[in-house]
XYZ file of N, CA, C and O in Angstrom:
692
model
N -81.320 136.709 229.792
C -81.295 138.082 229.316
C -80.394 138.211 228.089
O -80.769 138.855 227.129
N -79.204 137.582 228.143
C -78.289 137.655 227.014
C -78.916 137.033 225.769
O -78.839 137.597 224.684
N -79.547 135.880 225.936
C -80.186 135.228 224.790
C -81.301 136.091 224.216
O -81.468 136.168 223.003
N -82.065 136.734 225.102
C -83.128 137.620 224.634
C -82.537 138.760 223.828
O -83.044 139.097 222.759
N -81.447 139.339 224.308
C -80.794 140.435 223.597
C -80.286 139.960 222.237
O -80.440 140.639 221.229
N -79.686 138.760 222.213
C -79.194 138.214 220.944
C -80.343 137.976 219.966
O -80.213 138.254 218.781
N -81.435 137.454 220.466
C -82.592 137.210 219.587
C -83.130 138.508 219.002
O -83.486 138.563 217.841
N -83.187 139.552 219.841
C -83.664 140.846 219.355
C -82.736 141.355 218.254
O -83.189 141.831 217.216
N -81.420 141.235 218.473
C -80.457 141.676 217.469
C -80.605 140.856 216.185
O -80.544 141.389 215.083
N -80.776 139.547 216.325
C -80.899 138.694 215.149
C -82.176 138.991 214.366
O -82.196 138.917 213.145
N -83.252 139.327 215.083
C -84.504 139.635 214.401
C -84.373 140.881 213.531
O -85.087 141.024 212.545
N -83.446 141.755 213.871
C -83.231 142.974 213.098
C -82.424 142.708 211.833
O -82.425 143.512 210.924
N -81.729 141.566 211.777
C -80.873 141.258 210.644
C -81.675 140.706 209.483
O -82.670 140.010 209.656
N -81.188 141.008 208.314
C -81.749 140.479 207.077
C -81.546 138.955 207.062
O -80.498 138.468 207.473
N -82.518 138.196 206.578
C -82.378 136.730 206.536
C -81.116 136.259 205.790
O -80.507 135.264 206.183
N -80.736 136.965 204.751
C -79.515 136.589 204.030
C -78.274 136.785 204.894
O -77.350 135.970 204.845
N -78.264 137.848 205.683
C -77.139 138.102 206.582
C -77.098 137.026 207.657
O -76.025 136.512 208.000
N -78.262 136.656 208.191
C -78.319 135.593 209.186
C -77.809 134.279 208.613
O -77.072 133.547 209.281
N -78.181 133.979 207.401
C -77.725 132.749 206.750
C -76.210 132.766 206.582
O -75.536 131.770 206.850
N -75.673 133.896 206.181
C -74.225 134.029 206.016
C -73.515 133.884 207.380
O -72.502 133.209 207.476
N -74.080 134.506 208.433
C -73.509 134.385 209.770
C -73.502 132.934 210.234
O -72.528 132.458 210.822
N -74.583 132.221 209.972
C -74.679 130.818 210.363
C -73.646 129.975 209.622
O -72.981 129.120 210.227
N -73.487 130.215 208.334
C -72.489 129.475 207.562
C -71.075 129.739 208.085
O -70.267 128.822 208.201
N -70.790 130.992 208.433
C -69.474 131.336 208.966
C -69.245 130.665 210.317
O -68.164 130.132 210.589
N -70.262 130.659 211.168
C -70.147 130.005 212.468
C -69.930 128.503 212.304
O -69.075 127.914 212.972
N -70.665 127.877 211.404
C -70.505 126.438 211.153
C -69.082 126.138 210.673
O -68.470 125.156 211.095
N -68.566 126.982 209.797
C -67.205 126.797 209.301
C -66.193 126.909 210.439
O -65.281 126.095 210.549
N -66.361 127.939 211.301
C -65.437 128.123 212.418
C -65.476 126.932 213.381
O -64.436 126.493 213.873
N -66.667 126.383 213.631
C -66.786 125.231 214.527
C -66.107 124.012 213.902
O -65.386 123.275 214.579
N -66.309 123.806 212.612
C -65.644 122.709 211.909
C -64.127 122.864 212.001
O -63.405 121.928 212.332
N -63.632 124.062 211.733
C -62.199 124.334 211.787
C -61.688 124.173 213.222
O -60.609 123.648 213.451
N -62.497 124.626 214.203
C -62.108 124.499 215.603
C -61.899 123.030 215.968
O -60.905 122.685 216.621
N -62.797 122.174 215.556
C -62.671 120.742 215.858
C -61.362 120.189 215.301
O -60.630 119.478 215.995
N -61.073 120.514 214.062
C -59.845 120.017 213.433
C -58.610 120.607 214.110
O -57.637 119.888 214.383
N -58.639 121.898 214.392
C -57.485 122.556 215.015
C -57.224 122.052 216.427
O -56.071 121.869 216.824
N -58.291 121.837 217.204
C -58.120 121.345 218.578
C -57.376 120.019 218.560
O -56.457 119.795 219.353
N -57.745 119.131 217.663
C -57.076 117.822 217.574
C -55.586 117.979 217.303
O -54.757 117.302 217.914
N -55.236 118.873 216.401
C -53.828 119.057 216.041
C -53.042 119.798 217.120
O -51.922 119.420 217.450
N -53.627 120.859 217.669
C -52.934 121.646 218.695
C -52.700 120.793 219.941
O -51.629 120.844 220.553
N -53.678 119.973 220.305
C -53.570 119.147 221.513
C -52.443 118.120 221.411
O -51.959 117.632 222.436
N -51.998 117.802 220.203
C -50.866 116.882 220.039
C -49.563 117.521 220.505
O -48.613 116.823 220.843
N -49.516 118.854 220.489
C -48.271 119.572 220.766
C -48.325 120.406 222.047
O -47.331 120.522 222.745
N -49.463 121.010 222.334
C -49.590 121.944 223.442
C -50.764 121.553 224.329
O -51.652 120.817 223.915
N -50.810 122.147 225.522
C -51.951 121.961 226.416
C -52.983 123.039 226.100
O -52.701 124.230 226.220
N -54.164 122.624 225.707
C -55.229 123.583 225.417
C -55.860 124.007 226.739
O -56.231 123.163 227.553
N -55.970 125.328 226.941
C -56.515 125.841 228.195
C -57.805 126.623 228.007
O -58.429 127.024 228.984
N -58.213 126.845 226.758
C -59.464 127.554 226.566
C -59.840 127.755 225.114
O -59.016 127.611 224.209
N -61.111 128.050 224.946
C -61.662 128.456 223.651
C -62.443 129.726 223.933
O -63.273 129.766 224.852
N -62.152 130.774 223.195
C -62.743 132.084 223.454
C -63.274 132.694 222.158
O -62.915 132.261 221.064
N -64.069 133.733 222.330
C -64.565 134.489 221.197
C -63.997 135.902 221.285
O -64.015 136.512 222.356
N -63.474 136.404 220.169
C -62.901 137.752 220.152
C -64.002 138.792 220.130
O -65.178 138.479 219.970
N -63.576 140.046 220.228
C -64.533 141.150 220.178
C -65.249 141.224 218.825
O -66.307 141.808 218.714
N -64.664 140.611 217.813
C -65.289 140.585 216.482
C -65.980 139.249 216.216
O -66.201 138.869 215.072
N -66.303 138.529 217.301
C -67.062 137.280 217.247
C -66.365 136.177 216.459
O -67.011 135.357 215.826
N -65.045 136.153 216.517
C -64.262 135.083 215.904
C -63.802 134.145 217.010
O -63.388 134.596 218.081
N -63.855 132.849 216.760
C -63.461 131.860 217.758
C -61.976 131.575 217.673
O -61.413 131.493 216.581
N -61.349 131.427 218.861
C -59.918 131.150 218.959
C -59.671 130.062 220.000
O -60.471 129.870 220.919
N -58.565 129.365 219.830
C -58.135 128.321 220.754
C -56.901 128.838 221.490
O -55.969 129.331 220.859
N -56.899 128.721 222.816
C -55.793 129.200 223.631
C -55.070 127.982 224.213
O -55.705 127.072 224.752
N -53.747 127.979 224.082
C -52.944 126.874 224.606
C -51.754 127.429 225.376
O -51.478 128.630 225.336
N -51.068 126.531 226.075
C -49.950 126.948 226.921
C -48.847 125.909 226.867
O -49.108 124.719 226.681
N -47.635 126.378 227.033
C -46.486 125.529 227.331
C -45.788 126.198 228.512
O -45.611 127.419 228.538
N -45.463 125.393 229.525
C -44.810 125.912 230.725
C -43.891 124.830 231.264
O -44.354 123.777 231.697
N -42.588 125.098 231.225
C -41.616 124.120 231.716
C -41.052 124.499 233.088
O -40.074 123.921 233.542
N -41.673 125.476 233.744
C -41.200 125.922 235.043
C -40.202 127.058 234.973
O -39.944 127.724 235.968
N -39.635 127.281 233.789
C -38.722 128.397 233.583
C -39.306 129.398 232.597
O -39.136 130.595 232.743
N -39.973 128.877 231.568
C -40.572 129.696 230.522
C -42.045 129.333 230.408
O -42.420 128.165 230.506
N -42.850 130.346 230.200
C -44.288 130.158 230.020
C -44.691 130.885 228.736
O -44.312 132.041 228.534
N -45.422 130.186 227.884
C -45.886 130.830 226.655
C -47.375 130.551 226.500
O -47.803 129.406 226.496
N -48.155 131.621 226.399
C -49.585 131.532 226.116
C -49.728 131.771 224.624
O -49.261 132.784 224.099
N -50.380 130.824 223.939
C -50.494 130.908 222.478
C -51.966 130.893 222.071
O -52.799 130.306 222.760
N -52.244 131.504 220.945
C -53.607 131.591 220.446
C -53.613 131.231 218.971
O -52.721 131.641 218.227
N -54.615 130.462 218.574
C -54.817 130.133 217.160
C -56.250 130.456 216.794
O -57.181 130.120 217.541
N -56.428 131.112 215.655
C -57.788 131.422 215.224
C -58.433 130.185 214.600
O -57.765 129.200 214.308
N -59.733 130.248 214.432
C -60.481 129.128 213.845
C -60.956 129.455 212.437
O -61.868 128.823 211.913
N -60.323 130.450 211.838
C -60.643 130.791 210.455
C -59.715 130.088 209.475
O -60.019 129.993 208.300
N -58.574 129.621 209.990
C -57.612 128.949 209.118
C -57.161 127.652 209.776
O -57.283 127.477 210.986
N -56.622 126.770 208.972
C -56.144 125.487 209.476
C -54.880 125.683 210.300
O -54.039 126.508 209.970
N -54.760 124.920 211.369
C -53.557 124.943 212.191
C -52.411 124.347 211.387
O -52.517 123.254 210.852
N -51.312 125.075 211.284
C -50.160 124.645 210.491
C -48.906 124.450 211.346
O -47.800 124.555 210.854
N -49.108 124.207 212.646
C -47.971 123.937 213.515
C -47.410 125.144 214.233
O -46.486 125.012 215.029
N -47.933 126.332 213.954
C -47.478 127.548 214.625
C -48.690 128.340 215.108
O -49.781 128.217 214.567
N -48.474 129.159 216.115
C -49.541 129.966 216.686
C -49.758 131.239 215.861
O -48.878 131.647 215.109
N -50.905 131.856 216.056
C -51.205 133.141 215.409
C -50.831 134.321 216.300
O -50.644 135.439 215.819
N -50.749 134.073 217.614
C -50.438 135.137 218.568
C -49.862 134.484 219.812
O -50.262 133.373 220.167
N -48.924 135.163 220.483
C -48.418 134.606 221.744
C -47.877 135.688 222.670
O -47.443 136.752 222.226
N -47.931 135.367 223.958
C -47.234 136.131 224.988
C -46.217 135.171 225.569
O -46.560 134.093 226.051
N -44.946 135.582 225.496
C -43.858 134.740 225.986
C -43.294 135.376 227.255
O -43.014 136.570 227.281
N -43.159 134.543 228.292
C -42.694 135.051 229.579
C -41.760 134.032 230.224
O -41.730 132.867 229.837
N -40.998 134.512 231.203
C -40.129 133.613 231.960
C -40.300 133.930 233.444
O -40.669 135.041 233.828
N -40.023 132.933 234.249
C -40.111 133.106 235.695
C -38.820 133.745 236.185
O -37.741 133.221 235.961
N -38.940 134.899 236.849
C -37.769 135.551 237.446
C -37.432 134.888 238.766
O -36.279 134.692 239.094
N -38.460 134.612 239.538
C -38.323 133.948 240.824
C -39.684 133.347 241.173
O -40.577 133.310 240.317
N -39.874 132.935 242.399
C -41.121 132.267 242.774
C -42.332 133.191 242.791
O -43.458 132.715 242.779
N -42.097 134.487 242.792
C -43.226 135.410 242.886
C -43.408 136.297 241.656
O -44.339 137.092 241.612
N -42.524 136.164 240.663
C -42.553 137.094 239.535
C -42.414 136.367 238.203
O -41.555 135.512 238.039
N -43.262 136.760 237.267
C -43.119 136.311 235.889
C -42.852 137.557 235.042
O -43.439 138.617 235.278
N -41.930 137.450 234.097
C -41.482 138.584 233.284
C -41.872 138.344 231.826
O -41.446 137.361 231.221
N -42.671 139.248 231.280
C -43.073 139.156 229.876
C -41.880 139.540 229.011
O -41.339 140.634 229.136
N -41.469 138.638 228.141
C -40.337 138.905 227.262
C -40.769 139.459 225.920
O -40.127 140.351 225.379
N -41.893 138.948 225.399
C -42.315 139.401 224.078
C -43.783 139.079 223.856
O -44.317 138.101 224.392
N -44.409 139.918 223.082
C -45.781 139.701 222.620
C -45.707 139.734 221.101
O -45.233 140.713 220.529
N -46.143 138.645 220.469
C -46.006 138.533 219.020
C -47.334 138.194 218.383
O -48.068 137.332 218.867
N -47.635 138.857 217.280
C -48.839 138.569 216.522
C -49.519 139.837 216.051
O -49.098 140.952 216.368
N -50.560 139.630 215.297
C -51.291 140.749 214.699
C -52.073 141.524 215.756
O -52.725 140.936 216.621
N -52.010 142.846 215.675
C -52.684 143.686 216.653
C -54.122 143.999 216.242
O -54.527 143.748 215.120
N -54.855 144.551 217.208
C -56.229 145.035 217.020
C -57.237 143.945 216.647
O -58.217 144.223 215.970
N -56.995 142.737 217.101
C -57.963 141.662 216.897
C -58.511 141.145 218.221
O -59.352 140.267 218.237
N -57.984 141.673 219.324
C -58.399 141.203 220.646
C -57.585 140.026 221.141
O -57.800 139.535 222.245
N -56.629 139.568 220.339
C -55.826 138.409 220.711
C -54.963 138.695 221.935
O -54.809 137.838 222.814
N -54.387 139.886 222.006
C -53.528 140.237 223.132
C -54.291 140.235 224.443
O -53.785 139.747 225.457
N -55.501 140.761 224.428
C -56.307 140.783 225.652
C -56.676 139.379 226.102
O -56.625 139.067 227.298
N -57.026 138.532 225.161
C -57.351 137.148 225.517
C -56.126 136.470 226.120
O -56.207 135.848 227.191
N -54.976 136.601 225.469
C -53.756 135.971 225.986
C -53.350 136.554 227.341
O -52.925 135.815 228.235
N -53.482 137.864 227.517
C -53.127 138.480 228.795
C -54.035 137.973 229.908
O -53.564 137.693 231.022
N -55.316 137.842 229.632
C -56.230 137.311 230.648
C -55.826 135.897 231.056
O -55.857 135.550 232.237
N -55.427 135.086 230.085
C -54.982 133.728 230.400
C -53.646 133.720 231.133
O -53.430 132.893 232.021
N -52.748 134.643 230.787
C -51.482 134.735 231.511
C -51.742 135.100 232.973
O -51.147 134.514 233.882
N -52.631 136.038 233.202
C -52.966 136.428 234.576
C -53.586 135.252 235.335
O -53.263 135.022 236.503
N -54.466 134.533 234.692
C -55.093 133.375 235.330
C -54.042 132.308 235.660
O -54.060 131.711 236.740
N -53.119 132.086 234.734
C -52.053 131.121 234.963
C -51.158 131.587 236.113
O -50.761 130.784 236.973
N -50.842 132.873 236.154
C -50.036 133.421 237.249
C -50.742 133.200 238.589
O -50.112 132.806 239.573
N -52.037 133.418 238.609
C -52.822 133.191 239.829
C -52.716 131.725 240.250
O -52.464 131.425 241.421
N -52.886 130.819 239.297
C -52.808 129.388 239.596
C -51.430 128.983 240.115
O -51.304 128.027 240.876
N -50.385 129.698 239.688
C -49.010 129.403 240.099
C -48.593 130.213 241.332
O -47.434 130.160 241.728
N -49.538 130.970 241.895
C -49.282 131.817 243.062
C -48.217 132.881 242.786
O -47.416 133.232 243.653
N -48.210 133.386 241.572
C -47.305 134.465 241.165
C -47.926 135.794 241.598
O -49.103 136.042 241.349
N -47.131 136.651 242.217
C -47.656 137.915 242.729
C -47.423 139.108 241.813
O -48.101 140.122 241.932
N -46.436 138.995 240.897
C -46.129 140.122 240.019
C -45.954 139.643 238.579
O -45.333 138.604 238.342
N -46.474 140.428 237.675
C -46.190 140.236 236.252
C -45.483 141.509 235.803
O -46.016 142.607 235.967
N -44.266 141.352 235.291
C -43.448 142.503 234.908
C -43.027 142.398 233.446
O -43.177 141.359 232.820
N -42.469 143.471 232.955
C -41.932 143.483 231.603
C -41.183 144.774 231.347
O -41.155 145.673 232.194
N -40.580 144.846 230.187
C -39.811 146.031 229.796
C -40.374 146.611 228.506
O -40.912 145.891 227.665
N -40.191 147.895 228.372
C -40.429 148.571 227.102
C -39.049 148.868 226.534
O -38.210 149.446 227.220
N -38.833 148.450 225.319
C -37.511 148.598 224.709
C -37.582 149.528 223.505
O -38.663 149.873 223.022
N -36.432 149.908 223.015
C -36.341 150.794 221.861
C -37.139 150.247 220.670
O -37.771 150.995 219.937
N -37.149 148.912 220.499
C -37.883 148.297 219.375
C -39.397 148.526 219.470
O -40.113 148.358 218.496
N -39.878 148.909 220.668
C -41.315 149.142 220.878
C -41.737 150.576 220.566
O -42.930 150.880 220.576
N -40.782 151.452 220.281
C -41.090 152.879 220.219
C -42.031 153.252 219.080
O -42.761 154.226 219.184
N -42.067 152.482 218.017
C -42.972 152.827 216.915
C -44.427 152.511 217.236
O -45.331 152.950 216.533
N -44.679 151.773 218.308
C -46.055 151.465 218.719
C -46.232 151.650 220.232
O -47.023 150.974 220.866
N -45.491 152.601 220.783
C -45.497 152.842 222.223
C -46.885 153.221 222.746
O -47.324 152.699 223.773
N -47.573 154.114 222.053
C -48.903 154.538 222.510
C -49.852 153.347 222.613
O -50.626 153.234 223.566
N -49.798 152.466 221.629
C -50.664 151.277 221.632
C -50.309 150.361 222.802
O -51.185 149.824 223.479
N -49.000 150.198 223.073
C -48.567 149.363 224.198
C -49.012 149.951 225.537
O -49.489 149.224 226.411
N -48.846 151.237 225.701
C -49.257 151.887 226.952
C -50.750 151.691 227.166
O -51.197 151.338 228.267
N -51.537 151.903 226.125
C -52.983 151.704 226.220
C -53.305 150.252 226.609
O -54.123 149.995 227.499
N -52.663 149.296 225.965
C -52.886 147.878 226.230
C -52.561 147.535 227.685
O -53.364 146.922 228.393
N -51.380 147.944 228.147
C -50.984 147.601 229.513
C -51.847 148.319 230.547
O -52.211 147.729 231.573
N -52.193 149.577 230.303
C -53.093 150.278 231.231
C -54.448 149.578 231.306
O -55.025 149.450 232.391
N -54.946 149.135 230.162
C -56.235 148.434 230.114
C -56.200 147.164 230.970
O -57.216 146.764 231.529
N -55.029 146.566 231.088
C -54.884 145.326 231.858
C -54.287 145.572 233.249
O -53.729 144.662 233.860
N -54.434 146.810 233.729
C -54.072 147.194 235.103
C -52.579 147.106 235.413
O -52.190 146.809 236.541
N -51.752 147.383 234.434
C -50.316 147.481 234.657
C -49.958 148.929 234.956
O -50.559 149.852 234.400
N -48.979 149.111 235.824
C -48.362 150.426 235.993
C -47.282 150.519 234.930
O -46.462 149.609 234.791
N -47.298 151.600 234.166
C -46.358 151.770 233.059
C -45.468 152.972 233.348
O -45.971 154.063 233.604
N -44.168 152.748 233.320
C -43.199 153.841 233.465
C -42.410 153.944 232.173
O -41.896 152.940 231.677
N -42.322 155.163 231.645
C -41.654 155.375 230.360
C -40.538 156.395 230.525
O -40.737 157.464 231.100
N -39.358 156.041 230.032
C -38.216 156.943 229.986
C -38.037 157.321 228.510
O -37.400 156.592 227.753
N -38.649 158.438 228.112
C -38.622 158.853 226.702
C -37.205 159.164 226.229
O -36.857 158.873 225.086
N -36.413 159.734 227.103
C -35.058 160.113 226.720
C -34.219 158.900 226.316
O -33.484 158.937 225.329
N -34.337 157.816 227.061
C -33.552 156.613 226.780
C -34.334 155.553 226.006
O -33.827 154.447 225.794
N -35.539 155.896 225.607
C -36.419 154.965 224.890
C -36.463 153.603 225.576
O -36.148 152.562 225.002
N -36.881 153.661 226.845
C -37.017 152.443 227.622
C -38.153 152.634 228.621
O -38.714 153.716 228.743
N -38.477 151.561 229.308
C -39.530 151.660 230.310
C -39.789 150.310 230.937
O -39.141 149.312 230.618
N -40.754 150.316 231.846
C -41.094 149.076 232.524
C -42.594 149.017 232.768
O -43.279 150.038 232.802
N -43.060 147.789 232.931
C -44.472 147.546 233.254
C -44.509 146.619 234.476
O -43.673 145.744 234.615
N -45.468 146.845 235.352
C -45.651 145.998 236.528
C -47.135 145.867 236.806
O -47.866 146.866 236.809
N -47.542 144.651 237.060
C -48.916 144.404 237.461
C -48.875 143.543 238.719
O -48.173 142.527 238.754
N -49.578 143.988 239.724
C -49.740 143.167 240.918
C -51.217 142.812 240.985
O -52.025 143.544 241.559
N -51.573 141.696 240.326
C -52.984 141.313 240.314
C -53.505 141.092 241.719
O -52.766 140.637 242.602
N -54.738 141.421 241.918
C -55.376 141.237 243.225
C -56.245 140.001 243.153
O -57.359 140.032 242.661
N -55.674 138.909 243.589
C -56.444 137.663 243.542
C -57.430 137.722 244.634
O -57.838 137.306 245.426
């Protein structure tokens, strides 16, 4: 059914647009191959995903038992030794992981991809809670953060007076 839907959509496209889309996809696959080789030298690759804007990304992880970082690299540019987006967390105890920071460009779908992988990793580690804080530094993009965390089934508590708050997710495995 999905392939049929894609074919119908492609048939509606101008041949020049289809050719351009194919060239872009070929470039992303070429870049993905090169990036996977380089990223795998440093990090554990845990997935390859497509964003909401049909861009391919590579997802990797580092976890030393105390700190967990989910990282994402796009396939539009060469890997230069650093990630394009990450969620950094630490283990509070055997049942809780605490998100310390989310870094990278917003509105590309990268945060949702990384959050899904963090939840999957938490499930694999038998973690029951994913928590985090809202800090004063987040206040200029608070609405966006609340929307993001609500979308990912977090309970969000905000103390506007003290410009602070907390997030908690108890995933239902």
